[in-house]
XYZ file of C-alpha atoms in Angstrom:
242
model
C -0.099 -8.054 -9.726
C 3.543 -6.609 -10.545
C 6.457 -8.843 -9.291
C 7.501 -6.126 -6.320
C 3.952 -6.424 -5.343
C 4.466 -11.093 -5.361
C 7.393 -10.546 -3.556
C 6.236 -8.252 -0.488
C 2.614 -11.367 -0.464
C 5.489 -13.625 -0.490
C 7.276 -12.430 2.254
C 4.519 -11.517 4.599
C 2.806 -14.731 4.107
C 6.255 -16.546 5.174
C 6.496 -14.174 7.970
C 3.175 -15.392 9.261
C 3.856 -18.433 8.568
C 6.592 -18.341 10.885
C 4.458 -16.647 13.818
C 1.861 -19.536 13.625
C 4.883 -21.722 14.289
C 6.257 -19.642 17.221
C 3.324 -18.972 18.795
C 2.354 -23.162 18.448
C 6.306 -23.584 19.611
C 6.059 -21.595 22.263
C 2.385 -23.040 23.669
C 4.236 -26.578 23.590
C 7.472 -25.453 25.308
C 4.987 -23.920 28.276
C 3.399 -27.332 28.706
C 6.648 -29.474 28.572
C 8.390 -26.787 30.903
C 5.685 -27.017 33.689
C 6.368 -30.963 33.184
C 9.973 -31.210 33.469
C 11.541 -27.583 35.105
C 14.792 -29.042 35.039
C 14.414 -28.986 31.356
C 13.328 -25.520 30.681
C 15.942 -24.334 28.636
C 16.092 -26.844 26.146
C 11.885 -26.682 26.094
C 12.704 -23.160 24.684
C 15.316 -23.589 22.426
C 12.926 -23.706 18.939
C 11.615 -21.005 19.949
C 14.759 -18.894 20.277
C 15.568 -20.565 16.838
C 12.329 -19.455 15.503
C 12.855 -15.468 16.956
C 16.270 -15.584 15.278
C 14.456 -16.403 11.702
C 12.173 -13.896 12.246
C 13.899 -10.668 13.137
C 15.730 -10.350 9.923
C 12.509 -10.550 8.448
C 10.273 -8.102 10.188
C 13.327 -5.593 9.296
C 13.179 -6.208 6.088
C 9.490 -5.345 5.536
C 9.804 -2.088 7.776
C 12.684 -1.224 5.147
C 10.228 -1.870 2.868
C 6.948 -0.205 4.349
C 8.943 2.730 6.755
C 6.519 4.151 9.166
C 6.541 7.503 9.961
C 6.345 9.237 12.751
C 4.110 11.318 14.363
C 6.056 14.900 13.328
C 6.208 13.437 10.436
C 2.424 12.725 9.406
C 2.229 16.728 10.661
C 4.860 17.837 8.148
C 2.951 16.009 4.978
C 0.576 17.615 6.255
C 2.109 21.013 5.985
C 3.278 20.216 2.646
C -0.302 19.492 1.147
C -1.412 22.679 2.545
C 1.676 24.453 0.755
C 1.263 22.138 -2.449
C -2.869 22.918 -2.689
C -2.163 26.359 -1.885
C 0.587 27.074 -4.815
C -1.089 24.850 -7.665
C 0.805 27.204 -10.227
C 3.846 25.662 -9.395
C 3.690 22.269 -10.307
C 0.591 21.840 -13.040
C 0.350 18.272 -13.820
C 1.878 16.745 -10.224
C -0.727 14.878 -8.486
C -0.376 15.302 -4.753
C -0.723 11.202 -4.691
C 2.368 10.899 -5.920
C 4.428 13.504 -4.050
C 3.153 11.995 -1.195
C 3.794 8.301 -2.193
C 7.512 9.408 -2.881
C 8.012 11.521 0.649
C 6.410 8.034 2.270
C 9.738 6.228 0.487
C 11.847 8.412 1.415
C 11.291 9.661 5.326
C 15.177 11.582 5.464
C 13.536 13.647 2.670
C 10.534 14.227 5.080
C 12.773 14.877 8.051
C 14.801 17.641 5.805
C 11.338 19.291 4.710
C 10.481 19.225 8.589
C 13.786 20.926 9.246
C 13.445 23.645 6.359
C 9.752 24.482 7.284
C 10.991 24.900 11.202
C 13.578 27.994 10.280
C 10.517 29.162 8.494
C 11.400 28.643 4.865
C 7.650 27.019 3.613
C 8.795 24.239 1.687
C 6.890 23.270 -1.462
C 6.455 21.444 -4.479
C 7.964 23.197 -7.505
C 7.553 20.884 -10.457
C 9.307 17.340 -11.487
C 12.495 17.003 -13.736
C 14.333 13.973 -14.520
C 12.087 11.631 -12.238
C 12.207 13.291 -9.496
C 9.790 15.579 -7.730
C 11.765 19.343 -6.811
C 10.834 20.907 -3.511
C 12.001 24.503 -3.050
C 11.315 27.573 -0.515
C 7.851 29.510 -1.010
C 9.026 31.863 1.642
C 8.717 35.365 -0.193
C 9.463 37.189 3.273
C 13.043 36.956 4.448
C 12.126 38.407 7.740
C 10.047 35.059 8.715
C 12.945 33.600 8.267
C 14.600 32.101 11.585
C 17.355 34.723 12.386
C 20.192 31.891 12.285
C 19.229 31.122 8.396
C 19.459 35.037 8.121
C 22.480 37.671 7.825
C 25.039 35.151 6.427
C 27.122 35.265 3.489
C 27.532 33.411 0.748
C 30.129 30.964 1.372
C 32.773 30.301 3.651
C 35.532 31.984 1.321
C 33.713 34.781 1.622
C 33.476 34.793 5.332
C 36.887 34.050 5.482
C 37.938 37.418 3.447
C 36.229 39.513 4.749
C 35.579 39.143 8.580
C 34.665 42.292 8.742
C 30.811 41.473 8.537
C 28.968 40.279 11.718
C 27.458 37.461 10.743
C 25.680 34.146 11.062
C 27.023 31.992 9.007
C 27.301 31.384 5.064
C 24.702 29.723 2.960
C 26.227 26.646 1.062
C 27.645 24.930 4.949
C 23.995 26.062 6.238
C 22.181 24.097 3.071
C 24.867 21.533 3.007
C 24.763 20.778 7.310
C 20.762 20.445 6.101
C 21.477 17.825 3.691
C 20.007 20.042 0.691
C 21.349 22.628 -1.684
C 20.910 26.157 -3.000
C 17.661 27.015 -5.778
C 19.245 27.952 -9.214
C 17.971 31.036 -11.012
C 15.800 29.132 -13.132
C 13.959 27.684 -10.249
C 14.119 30.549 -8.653
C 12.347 32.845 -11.023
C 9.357 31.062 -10.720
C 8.440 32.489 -7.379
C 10.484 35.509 -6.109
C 10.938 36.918 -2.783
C 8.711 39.983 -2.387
C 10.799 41.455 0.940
C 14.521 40.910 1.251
C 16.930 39.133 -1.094
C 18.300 35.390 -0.863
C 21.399 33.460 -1.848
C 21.082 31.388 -5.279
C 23.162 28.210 -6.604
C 26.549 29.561 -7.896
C 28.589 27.693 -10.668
C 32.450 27.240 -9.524
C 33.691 29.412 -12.278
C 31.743 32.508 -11.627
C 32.337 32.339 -7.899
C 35.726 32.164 -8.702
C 35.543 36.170 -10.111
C 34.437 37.029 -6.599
C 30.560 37.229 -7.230
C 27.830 34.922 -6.569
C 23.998 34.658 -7.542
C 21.339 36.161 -5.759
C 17.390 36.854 -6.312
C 15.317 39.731 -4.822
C 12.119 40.977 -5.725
C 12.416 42.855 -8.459
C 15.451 40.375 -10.470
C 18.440 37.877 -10.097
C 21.368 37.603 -11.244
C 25.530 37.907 -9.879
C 27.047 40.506 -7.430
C 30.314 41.194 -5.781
C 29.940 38.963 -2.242
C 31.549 41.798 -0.324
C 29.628 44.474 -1.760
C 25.933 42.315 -1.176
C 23.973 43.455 1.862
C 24.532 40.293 4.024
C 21.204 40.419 5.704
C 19.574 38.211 3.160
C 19.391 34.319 3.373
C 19.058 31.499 0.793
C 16.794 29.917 -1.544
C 16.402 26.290 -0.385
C 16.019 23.622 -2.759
C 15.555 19.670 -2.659
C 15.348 16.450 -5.060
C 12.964 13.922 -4.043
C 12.929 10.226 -6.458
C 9.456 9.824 -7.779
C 7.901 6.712 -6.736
């Protein structure tokens, strides 16, 4: 047995430990209390003692073991049904482990919940670096949720040119989300097959005025003003490997 695996026996065994006593505590404060009322306080004052030693333990276990909740069982859920029905994506990744990661790491399950809600079908798009890369398997726009759609790339480019009507931009959008833009390389893997989408832009090229983008057909850099801003954006997330 590894030495994280000693430590969590270790720790559950004194937190029973510790129960055993409180529940024996308790028992003998009952009996003393119905004996002398006047002392009933002081009857329960190992007890309180014995609460206060345990709290910080039980919240150090959950820490360690987070449960999830109910939307969230529903959403891993989701994501095996995206992950088994994709395999091409991510040959070698054993759905065991994505799912022991996500279980580590519930804010990256409550993300994935809020992606796959504005309709972008969030999936499993290989591993890099130790950690396991989710990205958008939307391929039409127009499932989209209209808020995530008709937006521009940034808000520079909302700024000059208010002109266009429209919803937003796409790095506040990803970045209010907790998550970030797919690259090129991550997005040629799987390509839109109706509409067009916003793609991770490097400082110095959006500093010319243009900005990536990936339809159908290719990907690569446009002038933001000159883009049809109906598209939306390629989502992307890092998850740790457990």
């Amino acid at each position: 047995m590894n030495e994280k695996c000693d430590k969590w026996q270790e720790q559950i065994k004194t937190l029973l430990d510790k129960l055993a006593r409180y529940r024996d505590t308790y028992q003998d404060a009952l009996d003393f209390a119905a004996k002398n009322p006047k002392s009933r306080d002081t009857a329960f004052k190992e007890c309180r003692n014995l609460k206060d030693e345990i709290k910080p333990l039980v919240m150090e276990l959950r820490e360690q073991f987070p449960r999830l909740a109910k939307e969230q069982k529903a959403e891993l859920k989701l994501l095996k049904t995206n992950f088994d029905s994709l395999p091409e994506l991510h040959e070698g990744i054993k759905w065991e482990d994505v799912d022991k990661s996500l279980k580590k790491s519930p804010d990256a399950i409550n993300k994935l919940m809020a992606l796959d809600e504005k309709g972008h079908k969030m999936t499993v798009f290989g591993e890099n670096n130790g950690e396991i890369q989710f990205r958008s398997a939307q391929t039409d726009i127009t499932k989209i949720a209209e808020e995530h759609r008709t937006i521009m790339y940034d808000k520079k480019a909302q700024t000059d040119y208010p002109a266009h009507n429209v919803n937003g931009n796409a790095v506040d959008i990803a970045k209010s989300m907790g998550v970030e833009l797919a690259d090129e390389e991550l997005y040629e893997r799987l390509r839109v097959k109706k509409g067009w989408v916003w793609l991770k832009t490097d400082a110095d090229t959006r500093k010319t005025g243009f900005a990536f983008y990936g339809t159908d057909f290719s990907h690569g850099r446009d002038n933001v003003y000159d883009r049809d801003n109906r598209g939306s954006f390629c989502a992307a997330l890092r998850v740790k490997k457990a």
